[in-house]
mmCIF file of C-alpha atoms in Angstrom:
data_model
loop_
_atom_site.group_PDB
_atom_site.id
_atom_site.type_symbol
_atom_site.label_atom_id
_atom_site.label_comp_id
_atom_site.label_asym_id
_atom_site.label_seq_id
_atom_site.Cartn_x
_atom_site.Cartn_y
_atom_site.Cartn_z
ATOM 1 C CA MET P 267 -37.327 -2.521 16.474
ATOM 2 C CA GLY P 268 -37.771 -5.901 14.844
ATOM 3 C CA LYS P 269 -36.514 -8.062 12.033
ATOM 4 C CA ILE P 270 -38.239 -6.170 9.245
ATOM 5 C CA TYR P 271 -36.678 -2.892 10.341
ATOM 6 C CA HIS P 272 -33.257 -4.519 10.643
ATOM 7 C CA GLY P 273 -33.426 -5.991 7.150
ATOM 8 C CA ILE P 274 -34.915 -2.949 5.441
ATOM 9 C CA MET P 275 -32.671 -0.429 7.179
ATOM 10 C CA GLY P 276 -29.697 -2.687 6.486
ATOM 11 C CA LEU P 277 -30.565 -2.499 2.801
ATOM 12 C CA VAL P 278 -31.174 1.258 2.811
ATOM 13 C CA VAL P 279 -27.938 2.062 4.631
ATOM 14 C CA GLY P 280 -25.939 -0.157 2.270
ATOM 15 C CA ASP P 281 -27.565 1.565 -0.681
ATOM 16 C CA ALA P 282 -26.776 5.033 0.688
ATOM 17 C CA LEU P 283 -23.149 4.088 1.317
ATOM 18 C CA GLY P 284 -22.753 3.029 -2.295
ATOM 19 C CA VAL P 285 -24.568 5.900 -4.031
ATOM 20 C CA PRO P 286 -21.652 8.395 -4.040
ATOM 21 C CA VAL P 287 -19.256 5.982 -5.765
ATOM 22 C CA GLU P 288 -21.557 4.075 -8.113
ATOM 23 C CA PHE P 289 -19.811 3.127 -11.382
ATOM 24 C CA GLU P 290 -16.368 4.023 -9.988
ATOM 25 C CA GLU P 291 -13.573 1.601 -10.851
ATOM 26 C CA ARG P 292 -12.402 -0.789 -8.141
ATOM 27 C CA ASP P 293 -9.477 0.518 -6.064
ATOM 28 C CA SER P 294 -9.810 4.043 -7.479
ATOM 29 C CA PHE P 295 -11.423 5.082 -4.153
ATOM 30 C CA GLN P 296 -11.802 3.927 -0.558
ATOM 31 C CA VAL P 297 -15.031 4.389 1.388
ATOM 32 C CA THR P 298 -14.752 4.077 5.171
ATOM 33 C CA ASP P 299 -17.816 6.033 6.317
ATOM 34 C CA MET P 300 -21.135 7.493 5.177
ATOM 35 C CA ILE P 301 -20.250 10.172 2.626
ATOM 36 C CA GLY P 302 -22.200 12.155 0.064
ATOM 37 C CA TYR P 303 -22.061 13.830 -3.351
ATOM 38 C CA GLY P 304 -19.848 11.987 -5.837
ATOM 39 C CA THR P 305 -21.650 10.267 -8.730
ATOM 40 C CA TYR P 306 -25.075 11.893 -8.259
ATOM 41 C CA ARG P 307 -24.085 14.886 -6.097
ATOM 42 C CA GLN P 308 -26.480 13.861 -3.333
ATOM 43 C CA PRO P 309 -26.020 14.594 0.396
ATOM 44 C CA PRO P 310 -24.889 11.843 2.794
ATOM 45 C CA GLY P 311 -27.623 9.341 3.624
ATOM 46 C CA THR P 312 -29.336 9.563 0.221
ATOM 47 C CA TRP P 313 -30.682 6.257 -1.048
ATOM 48 C CA SER P 314 -31.438 5.328 -4.639
ATOM 49 C CA ASP P 315 -33.849 3.276 -6.721
ATOM 50 C CA ASP P 316 -32.829 0.116 -4.850
ATOM 51 C CA SER P 317 -34.388 1.393 -1.634
ATOM 52 C CA SER P 318 -37.230 3.251 -3.338
ATOM 53 C CA MET P 319 -38.504 0.112 -5.037
ATOM 54 C CA THR P 320 -37.949 -1.996 -1.918
ATOM 55 C CA LEU P 321 -39.957 0.469 0.164
ATOM 56 C CA ALA P 322 -42.637 0.642 -2.550
ATOM 57 C CA THR P 323 -42.949 -3.142 -2.370
ATOM 58 C CA LEU P 324 -43.043 -3.148 1.435
ATOM 59 C CA GLU P 325 -45.684 -0.418 1.489
ATOM 60 C CA SER P 326 -47.951 -2.372 -0.825
ATOM 61 C CA ILE P 327 -47.789 -5.720 0.973
ATOM 62 C CA THR P 328 -48.154 -4.005 4.343
ATOM 63 C CA ARG P 329 -51.165 -1.920 3.347
ATOM 64 C CA LEU P 330 -52.946 -4.847 1.713
ATOM 65 C CA GLY P 331 -51.645 -7.659 3.900
ATOM 66 C CA ARG P 332 -50.870 -9.725 0.825
ATOM 67 C CA ILE P 333 -48.973 -9.769 -2.451
ATOM 68 C CA ASP P 334 -50.866 -7.880 -5.156
ATOM 69 C CA LEU P 335 -48.843 -7.575 -8.353
ATOM 70 C CA LYS P 336 -50.842 -4.717 -9.833
ATOM 71 C CA ASP P 337 -50.652 -2.690 -6.629
ATOM 72 C CA ILE P 338 -46.897 -3.203 -6.390
ATOM 73 C CA MET P 339 -46.484 -2.165 -10.019
ATOM 74 C CA GLN P 340 -48.656 0.877 -9.443
ATOM 75 C CA ASN P 341 -46.330 1.881 -6.621
ATOM 76 C CA PHE P 342 -43.401 1.498 -9.014
ATOM 77 C CA PHE P 343 -45.202 3.733 -11.491
ATOM 78 C CA GLN P 344 -45.822 6.340 -8.789
ATOM 79 C CA TRP P 345 -42.123 6.234 -7.979
ATOM 80 C CA LEU P 346 -40.912 6.615 -11.554
ATOM 81 C CA ARG P 347 -43.504 9.147 -12.725
ATOM 82 C CA HIS P 348 -44.180 11.143 -9.539
ATOM 83 C CA ALA P 349 -41.075 10.505 -7.387
ATOM 84 C CA ALA P 350 -43.021 8.738 -4.642
ATOM 85 C CA PHE P 351 -40.876 6.673 -2.265
ATOM 86 C CA THR P 352 -37.818 8.858 -2.902
ATOM 87 C CA PRO P 353 -35.649 10.613 -0.313
ATOM 88 C CA TYR P 354 -35.977 14.121 -1.761
ATOM 89 C CA GLY P 355 -38.730 14.059 -4.390
ATOM 90 C CA GLU P 356 -36.373 13.199 -7.233
ATOM 91 C CA VAL P 357 -35.669 10.021 -9.208
ATOM 92 C CA PHE P 358 -31.980 10.199 -10.022
ATOM 93 C CA ASP P 359 -31.235 6.556 -10.840
ATOM 94 C CA CYS P 360 -33.258 3.961 -12.756
ATOM 95 C CA GLY P 361 -32.154 0.885 -14.667
ATOM 96 C CA ILE P 362 -33.112 0.622 -18.327
ATOM 97 C CA ALA P 363 -34.976 -2.694 -17.982
ATOM 98 C CA THR P 364 -36.891 -1.395 -14.972
ATOM 99 C CA GLN P 365 -37.875 1.799 -16.751
ATOM 100 C CA GLN P 366 -38.997 -0.080 -19.850
ATOM 101 C CA ALA P 367 -41.127 -2.485 -17.797
ATOM 102 C CA ILE P 368 -42.872 0.316 -15.920
ATOM 103 C CA LEU P 369 -43.515 2.201 -19.142
ATOM 104 C CA ARG P 370 -45.062 -0.931 -20.657
ATOM 105 C CA TYR P 371 -47.372 -1.086 -17.649
ATOM 106 C CA ALA P 372 -48.240 2.595 -18.070
ATOM 107 C CA LYS P 373 -49.244 1.906 -21.681
ATOM 108 C CA GLY P 374 -51.667 -0.803 -20.573
ATOM 109 C CA GLU P 375 -49.585 -3.933 -21.149
ATOM 110 C CA LYS P 376 -50.561 -7.013 -19.134
ATOM 111 C CA LEU P 377 -48.454 -7.439 -15.997
ATOM 112 C CA GLU P 378 -47.040 -10.764 -17.146
ATOM 113 C CA ASN P 379 -45.715 -9.081 -20.281
ATOM 114 C CA CYS P 380 -44.084 -6.050 -18.662
ATOM 115 C CA GLY P 381 -40.817 -7.557 -17.474
ATOM 116 C CA GLY P 382 -38.023 -8.160 -19.945
ATOM 117 C CA LYS P 383 -37.615 -11.808 -20.899
ATOM 118 C CA SER P 384 -34.375 -11.814 -22.899
ATOM 119 C CA PHE P 385 -30.926 -12.737 -21.594
ATOM 120 C CA MET P 386 -29.945 -9.080 -21.820
ATOM 121 C CA ASP P 387 -32.690 -8.253 -19.296
ATOM 122 C CA ASN P 388 -30.782 -9.890 -16.435
ATOM 123 C CA GLY P 389 -29.732 -6.789 -14.579
ATOM 124 C CA ASN P 390 -30.112 -6.726 -10.799
ATOM 125 C CA GLY P 391 -33.281 -4.592 -10.742
ATOM 126 C CA ALA P 392 -35.513 -7.353 -9.370
ATOM 127 C CA LEU P 393 -32.967 -8.761 -6.908
ATOM 128 C CA MET P 394 -32.381 -5.349 -5.336
ATOM 129 C CA ARG P 395 -36.048 -4.963 -4.286
ATOM 130 C CA ILE P 396 -37.226 -8.521 -3.550
ATOM 131 C CA LEU P 397 -36.371 -8.657 0.183
ATOM 132 C CA PRO P 398 -39.808 -7.609 1.552
ATOM 133 C CA ILE P 399 -41.374 -10.778 0.132
ATOM 134 C CA VAL P 400 -39.528 -12.860 2.744
ATOM 135 C CA PHE P 401 -41.611 -11.214 5.479
ATOM 136 C CA ILE P 402 -44.966 -12.451 4.157
ATOM 137 C CA PRO P 403 -46.182 -15.984 3.393
ATOM 138 C CA HIS P 404 -45.340 -16.626 -0.249
ATOM 139 C CA THR P 405 -44.838 -19.255 -2.892
ATOM 140 C CA GLN P 406 -42.031 -19.671 -5.388
ATOM 141 C CA GLU P 407 -44.473 -18.635 -8.082
ATOM 142 C CA GLU P 408 -45.110 -15.369 -6.240
ATOM 143 C CA ILE P 409 -41.376 -14.683 -5.940
ATOM 144 C CA ASP P 410 -41.070 -15.221 -9.689
ATOM 145 C CA ALA P 411 -44.067 -13.007 -10.386
ATOM 146 C CA VAL P 412 -42.916 -10.113 -8.198
ATOM 147 C CA GLY P 413 -39.422 -10.199 -9.655
ATOM 148 C CA GLY P 414 -40.861 -10.715 -13.114
ATOM 149 C CA LEU P 415 -42.696 -7.413 -13.026
ATOM 150 C CA THR P 416 -39.468 -5.915 -14.321
ATOM 151 C CA HIS P 417 -37.068 -8.843 -14.898
ATOM 152 C CA ALA P 418 -38.774 -11.974 -16.162
ATOM 153 C CA HIS P 419 -35.852 -14.057 -17.461
ATOM 154 C CA GLU P 420 -35.236 -17.322 -15.591
ATOM 155 C CA ILE P 421 -31.753 -16.265 -14.456
ATOM 156 C CA SER P 422 -33.208 -13.269 -12.616
ATOM 157 C CA LYS P 423 -35.962 -15.404 -11.113
ATOM 158 C CA ILE P 424 -33.402 -17.914 -9.806
ATOM 159 C CA GLY P 425 -31.376 -15.091 -8.278
ATOM 160 C CA CYS P 426 -34.382 -13.780 -6.369
ATOM 161 C CA ARG P 427 -35.234 -17.280 -5.130
ATOM 162 C CA LEU P 428 -31.685 -17.924 -3.929
ATOM 163 C CA TYR P 429 -31.490 -14.593 -2.133
ATOM 164 C CA LEU P 430 -34.784 -15.109 -0.329
ATOM 165 C CA THR P 431 -33.742 -18.638 0.610
ATOM 166 C CA VAL P 432 -30.758 -17.209 2.470
ATOM 167 C CA ALA P 433 -32.871 -14.425 4.016
ATOM 168 C CA GLU P 434 -35.426 -16.973 5.203
ATOM 169 C CA GLN P 435 -32.707 -19.077 6.823
ATOM 170 C CA ILE P 436 -31.543 -16.006 8.726
ATOM 171 C CA LEU P 437 -35.087 -15.155 9.820
ATOM 172 C CA LYS P 438 -35.592 -18.681 11.150
ATOM 173 C CA GLY P 439 -32.255 -18.682 12.943
ATOM 174 C CA LYS P 440 -30.909 -21.534 10.840
ATOM 175 C CA GLU P 441 -27.340 -21.999 9.693
ATOM 176 C CA VAL P 442 -26.883 -20.006 6.503
ATOM 177 C CA VAL P 443 -26.246 -22.383 3.642
ATOM 178 C CA PHE P 444 -25.893 -20.987 0.163
ATOM 179 C CA PRO P 445 -27.715 -23.234 -2.301
ATOM 180 C CA LYS P 446 -25.998 -23.746 -5.648
ATOM 181 C CA GLU P 447 -27.970 -23.456 -8.851
ATOM 182 C CA ILE P 448 -26.887 -22.846 -12.430
ATOM 183 C CA PRO P 449 -25.740 -20.245 -13.519
ATOM 184 C CA TYR P 450 -24.720 -19.216 -9.992
ATOM 185 C CA TYR P 451 -21.699 -21.513 -10.149
ATOM 186 C CA GLN P 452 -19.612 -20.019 -7.343
ATOM 187 C CA ILE P 453 -22.168 -19.711 -4.557
ATOM 188 C CA ASP P 454 -21.243 -22.887 -2.672
ATOM 189 C CA ASN P 455 -17.541 -21.996 -2.768
ATOM 190 C CA LEU P 456 -17.693 -18.307 -1.870
ATOM 191 C CA LYS P 457 -15.636 -18.462 1.321
ATOM 192 C CA ASN P 458 -12.684 -19.810 -0.666
ATOM 193 C CA LEU P 459 -12.687 -17.087 -3.311
ATOM 194 C CA ILE P 460 -10.367 -14.095 -3.277
ATOM 195 C CA ARG P 461 -11.426 -10.542 -4.084
ATOM 196 C CA ASP P 462 -10.083 -10.654 -7.641
ATOM 197 C CA GLU P 463 -12.411 -13.562 -8.372
ATOM 198 C CA ILE P 464 -15.492 -11.522 -7.414
ATOM 199 C CA LYS P 465 -17.179 -9.447 -10.117
ATOM 200 C CA SER P 466 -19.182 -6.353 -9.168
ATOM 201 C CA SER P 467 -21.206 -5.564 -12.248
ATOM 202 C CA GLY P 468 -24.946 -4.991 -12.572
ATOM 203 C CA TYR P 469 -25.470 -8.505 -13.992
ATOM 204 C CA VAL P 470 -27.705 -10.273 -11.504
ATOM 205 C CA VAL P 471 -25.371 -13.275 -11.133
ATOM 206 C CA ASP P 472 -22.384 -11.043 -10.370
ATOM 207 C CA THR P 473 -24.386 -8.916 -7.931
ATOM 208 C CA LEU P 474 -25.751 -11.836 -5.927
ATOM 209 C CA GLU P 475 -22.424 -13.640 -5.755
ATOM 210 C CA ALA P 476 -20.621 -10.446 -4.716
ATOM 211 C CA ALA P 477 -23.205 -9.624 -2.038
ATOM 212 C CA LEU P 478 -23.157 -13.141 -0.603
ATOM 213 C CA TRP P 479 -19.352 -13.172 -0.656
ATOM 214 C CA CYS P 480 -19.273 -9.937 1.345
ATOM 215 C CA PHE P 481 -21.776 -11.335 3.841
ATOM 216 C CA TYR P 482 -20.040 -14.696 4.133
ATOM 217 C CA THR P 483 -16.491 -13.369 4.572
ATOM 218 C CA THR P 484 -17.135 -10.692 7.235
ATOM 219 C CA GLU P 485 -18.222 -10.781 10.866
ATOM 220 C CA ASN P 486 -20.280 -7.601 11.291
ATOM 221 C CA TYR P 487 -22.587 -5.299 9.349
ATOM 222 C CA LYS P 488 -20.112 -2.459 8.878
ATOM 223 C CA ASN P 489 -17.365 -4.585 7.374
ATOM 224 C CA CYS P 490 -19.860 -6.391 5.153
ATOM 225 C CA VAL P 491 -21.272 -3.300 3.455
ATOM 226 C CA LEU P 492 -17.967 -1.446 3.250
ATOM 227 C CA LYS P 493 -16.454 -4.495 1.603
ATOM 228 C CA ALA P 494 -19.337 -4.441 -0.878
ATOM 229 C CA VAL P 495 -19.026 -0.732 -1.676
ATOM 230 C CA ASN P 496 -15.281 -0.930 -2.144
ATOM 231 C CA LEU P 497 -15.629 -3.595 -4.822
ATOM 232 C CA GLY P 498 -16.528 -0.730 -7.162
ATOM 233 C CA GLY P 499 -18.931 -1.007 -10.079
ATOM 234 C CA ASP P 500 -22.577 -1.282 -9.058
ATOM 235 C CA THR P 501 -21.724 -0.232 -5.528
ATOM 236 C CA ASP P 502 -25.144 0.813 -4.258
ATOM 237 C CA THR P 503 -26.973 -2.331 -5.327
ATOM 238 C CA ILE P 504 -24.328 -4.794 -4.176
ATOM 239 C CA ALA P 505 -24.150 -3.058 -0.797
ATOM 240 C CA ALA P 506 -27.950 -2.918 -0.580
ATOM 241 C CA VAL P 507 -28.322 -6.637 -1.318
ATOM 242 C CA ALA P 508 -25.537 -7.534 1.115
ATOM 243 C CA GLY P 509 -26.803 -5.024 3.671
ATOM 244 C CA GLY P 510 -30.276 -6.499 3.712
ATOM 245 C CA LEU P 511 -28.885 -9.851 4.802
ATOM 246 C CA ALA P 512 -26.367 -8.356 7.218
ATOM 247 C CA GLY P 513 -29.063 -6.188 8.793
ATOM 248 C CA LEU P 514 -31.267 -9.226 9.322
ATOM 249 C CA PHE P 515 -28.367 -11.190 10.787
ATOM 250 C CA TYR P 516 -26.669 -8.590 13.006
ATOM 251 C CA GLY P 517 -29.502 -6.168 13.792
ATOM 252 C CA CYS P 518 -28.900 -2.536 14.770
ATOM 253 C CA GLY P 519 -26.322 -1.023 17.083
ATOM 254 C CA GLY P 520 -23.779 -2.722 19.279
ATOM 255 C CA LYS P 521 -20.435 -3.953 18.035
ATOM 256 C CA LYS P 522 -21.793 -5.932 15.102
ATOM 257 C CA GLY P 523 -25.044 -4.257 14.055
ATOM 258 C CA ILE P 524 -25.840 -1.360 11.762
ATOM 259 C CA PRO P 525 -23.991 1.680 13.166
ATOM 260 C CA GLU P 526 -26.444 4.120 14.743
ATOM 261 C CA GLU P 527 -24.447 7.064 13.400
ATOM 262 C CA TRP P 528 -25.098 5.817 9.875
ATOM 263 C CA ILE P 529 -28.807 5.389 10.491
ATOM 264 C CA ALA P 530 -28.911 8.941 11.860
ATOM 265 C CA LYS P 531 -27.826 10.255 8.447
ATOM 266 C CA ILE P 532 -30.423 8.347 6.416
ATOM 267 C CA ALA P 533 -32.988 10.497 4.613
ATOM 268 C CA LYS P 534 -36.583 9.952 5.842
ATOM 269 C CA LYS P 535 -35.379 7.519 8.485
ATOM 270 C CA ASP P 536 -38.435 8.200 10.656
ATOM 271 C CA TRP P 537 -40.810 7.408 7.794
ATOM 272 C CA ILE P 538 -38.897 4.213 7.042
ATOM 273 C CA LYS P 539 -39.166 3.170 10.682
ATOM 274 C CA GLU P 540 -42.889 3.941 10.729
ATOM 275 C CA LEU P 541 -43.436 1.807 7.629
ATOM 276 C CA CYS P 542 -41.419 -1.048 9.106
ATOM 277 C CA ASP P 543 -43.347 -0.812 12.383
ATOM 278 C CA LYS P 544 -46.614 -1.174 10.459
ATOM 279 C CA ALA P 545 -45.199 -4.172 8.635
ATOM 280 C CA GLU P 546 -44.056 -5.746 11.919
ATOM 281 C CA ALA P 547 -47.583 -5.402 13.306
ATOM 282 C CA GLN P 548 -49.154 -6.730 10.100
ATOM 283 C CA PHE P 549 -46.950 -9.800 9.787
ATOM 284 C CA CYS P 550 -46.284 -10.425 13.496
ATOM 285 C CA LEU P 551 -42.502 -10.363 13.216
ATOM 286 C CA SER P 552 -40.280 -8.899 15.917
#
């Protein structure tokens, strides 16, 4: 198992941990293990749109060996319309901006016009799925374009760039430094913030800052994602975004990595591993 598997499975496990308590108010619950049902009444190990769209992106770049915006968007369409890339053949969660962008594509709109461009289109729907781009040679323009398929406002584009900057530092074994860029005001001061200063909404700025705070203030994968889930609010996405980084950093198993007992509960875990293995071979990462 290599770096791609660690990052992708870290994201999927974080997502699955957060699914049962999505939208629940902070401190109205306490998650300590992989549970099920709750918000969407799904069994333990069920992942949501965060993982579906991440896996759809990974499948496209792995199959083609490059970034192809139309092919990625077609995978998104197959997910939304035909439940491809889902754990159980059902789409049970989809953000409004994401749905609108995919429907624009389905109606024949040009790719560059599909993603929402207004301030109100700055949900976390691009951030949650951007991780696979770090595994393939890319430009900043390509990051913006992939994120912009659904979320094309500059704030969302900056969030995706910042997240992949951190992921790339981890991949290269460099010290993780969180770059500061407006409007992500708190990023360079995260380790000094207390929990009450961290917001856990679906706004892309809040999601990225919360995920990085969880990663920065913990010392293993398990504590990182549980800290993210227990913030409440957009639990699955914050844990997925944090889990992707923590998976890359800590790997699987052992005292600090993704718990094997959690991976064992993940829906379609063998298919996910097979896809990651293909990506490892394609992009020569291990």
